[in-house]
Amino acid sequence: MTPDVVRATGPDTWTFLQSLLSQDVSDLGAGERRVALLLTPQGKVDVLLGVTRDGDDALLDTDAGWGERLIAGLDRFRIRTAVELALEQRGEAPTAAEDAARIAAGTPRMGADLDDSVIPQEADLDRDAVSFTKGCFVGQELVCRIDSRGHVNRHLRLLVLDPQVAPVPGATIVHDGREVGAVTSGAPGVALGYVRREVEPGSEVSVDGAPAIVRIRPGI
């Protein structure tokens, strides 16, 4: 499973990225990588990416098929700025085995578990991909408001099922007779899906009629 990689070059590269991304990248060391978000102005996820310093350049990696979306998102703000963006590597879509391992590890993927309807805190992306001390970035208002005095109404959870059951995206999650979410990624025995916050980890639910247990994703 290889990512798309975008190279950013030019004298304004780092000030440009610092002003837009949710992560503080101003002091990245050579070869160091940090996870970041490019958010919509409304504070939703546009692209999840990694940022690595390569000399004076920045290497921006994201899920396969999302490099052009990343370039387009950054281009919207590239006005009178000395930065060039180029897709340097096209990634390969994950195999079924790789995707199953990703789901079991609780790792969200762009286009499946993440899109521009998702608030970072719903997928716990604020833990590693957001700096609340760096200053302004695109979409900051919503993310910071939730951090300081709010909460989100759903969370991305791991669902554990019988190994013979492979949920499909869109499968309905039901708890106590009420629909509480939907699957976003599925593989035999595991799935990821957004579940309403009142459904506690450890709860028993059904996924399109199949029994499942709600778990916090590994590493959260």
PDB file of N, CA, C and O in Angstrom, residues 98-135:
ATOM      1  N   GLU A  98      -4.373  -5.937   2.913  1.00  0.00           N
ATOM      2  CA  GLU A  98      -3.874  -4.693   3.506  1.00  0.00           C
ATOM      3  C   GLU A  98      -5.017  -3.878   4.092  1.00  0.00           C
ATOM      4  O   GLU A  98      -4.887  -3.283   5.165  1.00  0.00           O
ATOM      5  N   ASP A  99      -6.141  -3.848   3.390  1.00  0.00           N
ATOM      6  CA  ASP A  99      -7.274  -3.066   3.888  1.00  0.00           C
ATOM      7  C   ASP A  99      -7.845  -3.700   5.154  1.00  0.00           C
ATOM      8  O   ASP A  99      -8.223  -2.988   6.088  1.00  0.00           O
ATOM      9  N   ALA A 100      -7.884  -5.018   5.204  1.00  0.00           N
ATOM     10  CA  ALA A 100      -8.364  -5.692   6.412  1.00  0.00           C
ATOM     11  C   ALA A 100      -7.464  -5.384   7.601  1.00  0.00           C
ATOM     12  O   ALA A 100      -7.946  -5.140   8.716  1.00  0.00           O
ATOM     13  N   ALA A 101      -6.148  -5.370   7.378  1.00  0.00           N
ATOM     14  CA  ALA A 101      -5.208  -5.043   8.451  1.00  0.00           C
ATOM     15  C   ALA A 101      -5.380  -3.599   8.900  1.00  0.00           C
ATOM     16  O   ALA A 101      -5.300  -3.288  10.099  1.00  0.00           O
ATOM     17  N   ARG A 102      -5.607  -2.710   7.950  1.00  0.00           N
ATOM     18  CA  ARG A 102      -5.837  -1.298   8.280  1.00  0.00           C
ATOM     19  C   ARG A 102      -7.069  -1.139   9.154  1.00  0.00           C
ATOM     20  O   ARG A 102      -7.055  -0.422  10.177  1.00  0.00           O
ATOM     21  N   ILE A 103      -8.146  -1.808   8.770  1.00  0.00           N
ATOM     22  CA  ILE A 103      -9.395  -1.700   9.523  1.00  0.00           C
ATOM     23  C   ILE A 103      -9.217  -2.249  10.931  1.00  0.00           C
ATOM     24  O   ILE A 103      -9.629  -1.626  11.920  1.00  0.00           O
ATOM     25  N   ALA A 104      -8.574  -3.404  11.056  1.00  0.00           N
ATOM     26  CA  ALA A 104      -8.345  -3.994  12.376  1.00  0.00           C
ATOM     27  C   ALA A 104      -7.489  -3.090  13.252  1.00  0.00           C
ATOM     28  O   ALA A 104      -7.647  -3.066  14.481  1.00  0.00           O
ATOM     29  N   ALA A 105      -6.584  -2.328  12.633  1.00  0.00           N
ATOM     30  CA  ALA A 105      -5.739  -1.395  13.374  1.00  0.00           C
ATOM     31  C   ALA A 105      -6.463  -0.088  13.694  1.00  0.00           C
ATOM     32  O   ALA A 105      -5.926   0.759  14.411  1.00  0.00           O
ATOM     33  N   GLY A 106      -7.664   0.079  13.129  1.00  0.00           N
ATOM     34  CA  GLY A 106      -8.447   1.281  13.411  1.00  0.00           C
ATOM     35  C   GLY A 106      -7.993   2.514  12.665  1.00  0.00           C
ATOM     36  O   GLY A 106      -8.295   3.639  13.076  1.00  0.00           O
ATOM     37  N   THR A 107      -7.301   2.331  11.550  1.00  0.00           N
ATOM     38  CA  THR A 107      -6.752   3.459  10.802  1.00  0.00           C
ATOM     39  C   THR A 107      -7.740   3.933   9.744  1.00  0.00           C
ATOM     40  O   THR A 107      -8.080   3.172   8.831  1.00  0.00           O
ATOM     41  N   PRO A 108      -8.213   5.172   9.828  1.00  0.00           N
ATOM     42  CA  PRO A 108      -9.175   5.648   8.825  1.00  0.00           C
ATOM     43  C   PRO A 108      -8.500   5.948   7.495  1.00  0.00           C
ATOM     44  O   PRO A 108      -7.323   6.303   7.443  1.00  0.00           O
ATOM     45  N   ARG A 109      -9.263   5.810   6.408  1.00  0.00           N
ATOM     46  CA  ARG A 109      -8.749   6.055   5.068  1.00  0.00           C
ATOM     47  C   ARG A 109      -9.603   7.100   4.379  1.00  0.00           C
ATOM     48  O   ARG A 109     -10.833   7.103   4.494  1.00  0.00           O
ATOM     49  N   MET A 110      -8.929   7.995   3.639  1.00  0.00           N
ATOM     50  CA  MET A 110      -9.635   9.006   2.871  1.00  0.00           C
ATOM     51  C   MET A 110     -10.553   8.329   1.848  1.00  0.00           C
ATOM     52  O   MET A 110     -10.194   7.337   1.219  1.00  0.00           O
ATOM     53  N   GLY A 111     -11.746   8.892   1.702  1.00  0.00           N
ATOM     54  CA  GLY A 111     -12.708   8.370   0.742  1.00  0.00           C
ATOM     55  C   GLY A 111     -13.552   7.243   1.281  1.00  0.00           C
ATOM     56  O   GLY A 111     -14.593   6.919   0.703  1.00  0.00           O
ATOM     57  N   ALA A 112     -13.115   6.641   2.372  1.00  0.00           N
ATOM     58  CA  ALA A 112     -13.888   5.575   3.003  1.00  0.00           C
ATOM     59  C   ALA A 112     -14.404   6.057   4.356  1.00  0.00           C
ATOM     60  O   ALA A 112     -15.610   6.213   4.568  1.00  0.00           O
ATOM     61  N   ASP A 113     -13.484   6.331   5.269  1.00  0.00           N
ATOM     62  CA  ASP A 113     -13.842   6.735   6.628  1.00  0.00           C
ATOM     63  C   ASP A 113     -13.736   8.248   6.842  1.00  0.00           C
ATOM     64  O   ASP A 113     -14.216   8.762   7.850  1.00  0.00           O
ATOM     65  N   LEU A 114     -13.076   8.926   5.914  1.00  0.00           N
ATOM     66  CA  LEU A 114     -12.867  10.372   6.033  1.00  0.00           C
ATOM     67  C   LEU A 114     -13.300  11.058   4.751  1.00  0.00           C
ATOM     68  O   LEU A 114     -12.923  10.635   3.658  1.00  0.00           O
ATOM     69  N   ASP A 115     -14.067  12.128   4.905  1.00  0.00           N
ATOM     70  CA  ASP A 115     -14.435  12.978   3.779  1.00  0.00           C
ATOM     71  C   ASP A 115     -14.840  14.333   4.334  1.00  0.00           C
ATOM     72  O   ASP A 115     -14.666  14.593   5.535  1.00  0.00           O
ATOM     73  N   ASP A 116     -15.376  15.188   3.481  1.00  0.00           N
ATOM     74  CA  ASP A 116     -15.657  16.552   3.931  1.00  0.00           C
ATOM     75  C   ASP A 116     -16.961  16.691   4.713  1.00  0.00           C
ATOM     76  O   ASP A 116     -17.467  17.798   4.896  1.00  0.00           O
ATOM     77  N   SER A 117     -17.484  15.565   5.212  1.00  0.00           N
ATOM     78  CA  SER A 117     -18.581  15.620   6.178  1.00  0.00           C
ATOM     79  C   SER A 117     -18.088  15.368   7.598  1.00  0.00           C
ATOM     80  O   SER A 117     -18.856  15.460   8.553  1.00  0.00           O
ATOM     81  N   VAL A 118     -16.794  15.059   7.747  1.00  0.00           N
ATOM     82  CA  VAL A 118     -16.242  14.624   9.034  1.00  0.00           C
ATOM     83  C   VAL A 118     -15.542  15.776   9.747  1.00  0.00           C
ATOM     84  O   VAL A 118     -14.677  16.451   9.180  1.00  0.00           O
ATOM     85  N   ILE A 119     -15.896  15.984  11.016  1.00  0.00           N
ATOM     86  CA  ILE A 119     -15.190  16.908  11.896  1.00  0.00           C
ATOM     87  C   ILE A 119     -13.987  16.159  12.482  1.00  0.00           C
ATOM     88  O   ILE A 119     -14.121  14.992  12.861  1.00  0.00           O
ATOM     89  N   PRO A 120     -12.802  16.761  12.547  1.00  0.00           N
ATOM     90  CA  PRO A 120     -11.626  16.028  13.021  1.00  0.00           C
ATOM     91  C   PRO A 120     -11.829  15.269  14.315  1.00  0.00           C
ATOM     92  O   PRO A 120     -11.368  14.126  14.460  1.00  0.00           O
ATOM     93  N   GLN A 121     -12.525  15.868  15.285  1.00  0.00           N
ATOM     94  CA  GLN A 121     -12.703  15.199  16.576  1.00  0.00           C
ATOM     95  C   GLN A 121     -13.552  13.940  16.475  1.00  0.00           C
ATOM     96  O   GLN A 121     -13.444  13.050  17.326  1.00  0.00           O
ATOM     97  N   GLU A 122     -14.382  13.826  15.444  1.00  0.00           N
ATOM     98  CA  GLU A 122     -15.197  12.621  15.295  1.00  0.00           C
ATOM     99  C   GLU A 122     -14.326  11.398  15.017  1.00  0.00           C
ATOM    100  O   GLU A 122     -14.693  10.274  15.368  1.00  0.00           O
ATOM    101  N   ALA A 123     -13.194  11.616  14.374  1.00  0.00           N
ATOM    102  CA  ALA A 123     -12.262  10.523  14.067  1.00  0.00           C
ATOM    103  C   ALA A 123     -11.002  10.604  14.922  1.00  0.00           C
ATOM    104  O   ALA A 123      -9.989   9.969  14.614  1.00  0.00           O
ATOM    105  N   ASP A 124     -11.053  11.404  16.002  1.00  0.00           N
ATOM    106  CA  ASP A 124      -9.922  11.566  16.935  1.00  0.00           C
ATOM    107  C   ASP A 124      -8.667  12.079  16.238  1.00  0.00           C
ATOM    108  O   ASP A 124      -7.548  11.850  16.714  1.00  0.00           O
ATOM    109  N   LEU A 125      -8.828  12.794  15.142  1.00  0.00           N
ATOM    110  CA  LEU A 125      -7.677  13.320  14.411  1.00  0.00           C
ATOM    111  C   LEU A 125      -7.037  14.496  15.132  1.00  0.00           C
ATOM    112  O   LEU A 125      -5.893  14.865  14.834  1.00  0.00           O
ATOM    113  N   ASP A 126      -7.760  15.098  16.071  1.00  0.00           N
ATOM    114  CA  ASP A 126      -7.204  16.212  16.826  1.00  0.00           C
ATOM    115  C   ASP A 126      -6.052  15.775  17.719  1.00  0.00           C
ATOM    116  O   ASP A 126      -5.226  16.593  18.126  1.00  0.00           O
ATOM    117  N   ARG A 127      -5.949  14.478  18.018  1.00  0.00           N
ATOM    118  CA  ARG A 127      -4.890  13.986  18.906  1.00  0.00           C
ATOM    119  C   ARG A 127      -3.504  14.164  18.298  1.00  0.00           C
ATOM    120  O   ARG A 127      -2.553  14.541  19.001  1.00  0.00           O
ATOM    121  N   ASP A 128      -3.359  13.870  17.015  1.00  0.00           N
ATOM    122  CA  ASP A 128      -2.036  13.867  16.393  1.00  0.00           C
ATOM    123  C   ASP A 128      -1.884  14.841  15.230  1.00  0.00           C
ATOM    124  O   ASP A 128      -0.755  15.141  14.838  1.00  0.00           O
ATOM    125  N   ALA A 129      -2.991  15.303  14.673  1.00  0.00           N
ATOM    126  CA  ALA A 129      -2.928  16.072  13.430  1.00  0.00           C
ATOM    127  C   ALA A 129      -3.260  17.547  13.599  1.00  0.00           C
ATOM    128  O   ALA A 129      -3.246  18.289  12.618  1.00  0.00           O
ATOM    129  N   VAL A 130      -3.548  17.979  14.823  1.00  0.00           N
ATOM    130  CA  VAL A 130      -3.944  19.375  15.061  1.00  0.00           C
ATOM    131  C   VAL A 130      -3.070  19.970  16.158  1.00  0.00           C
ATOM    132  O   VAL A 130      -2.884  19.362  17.211  1.00  0.00           O
ATOM    133  N   SER A 131      -2.547  21.153  15.896  1.00  0.00           N
ATOM    134  CA  SER A 131      -1.869  21.939  16.926  1.00  0.00           C
ATOM    135  C   SER A 131      -2.806  23.058  17.360  1.00  0.00           C
ATOM    136  O   SER A 131      -3.275  23.835  16.518  1.00  0.00           O
ATOM    137  N   PHE A 132      -3.080  23.130  18.646  1.00  0.00           N
ATOM    138  CA  PHE A 132      -3.957  24.170  19.159  1.00  0.00           C
ATOM    139  C   PHE A 132      -3.176  25.394  19.635  1.00  0.00           C
ATOM    140  O   PHE A 132      -3.754  26.311  20.211  1.00  0.00           O
ATOM    141  N   THR A 133      -1.862  25.409  19.383  1.00  0.00           N
ATOM    142  CA  THR A 133      -1.036  26.534  19.827  1.00  0.00           C
ATOM    143  C   THR A 133      -0.317  27.233  18.677  1.00  0.00           C
ATOM    144  O   THR A 133       0.368  28.220  18.899  1.00  0.00           O
ATOM    145  N   LYS A 134      -0.447  26.738  17.450  1.00  0.00           N
ATOM    146  CA  LYS A 134       0.354  27.233  16.336  1.00  0.00           C
ATOM    147  C   LYS A 134      -0.137  28.559  15.764  1.00  0.00           C
ATOM    148  O   LYS A 134       0.592  29.206  15.028  1.00  0.00           O
ATOM    149  N   GLY A 135      -1.372  28.939  16.045  1.00  0.00           N
ATOM    150  CA  GLY A 135      -1.931  30.112  15.382  1.00  0.00           C
ATOM    151  C   GLY A 135      -2.944  29.696  14.343  1.00  0.00           C
ATOM    152  O   GLY A 135      -3.427  28.570  14.339  1.00  0.00           O
TER     153      GLY A 135
END
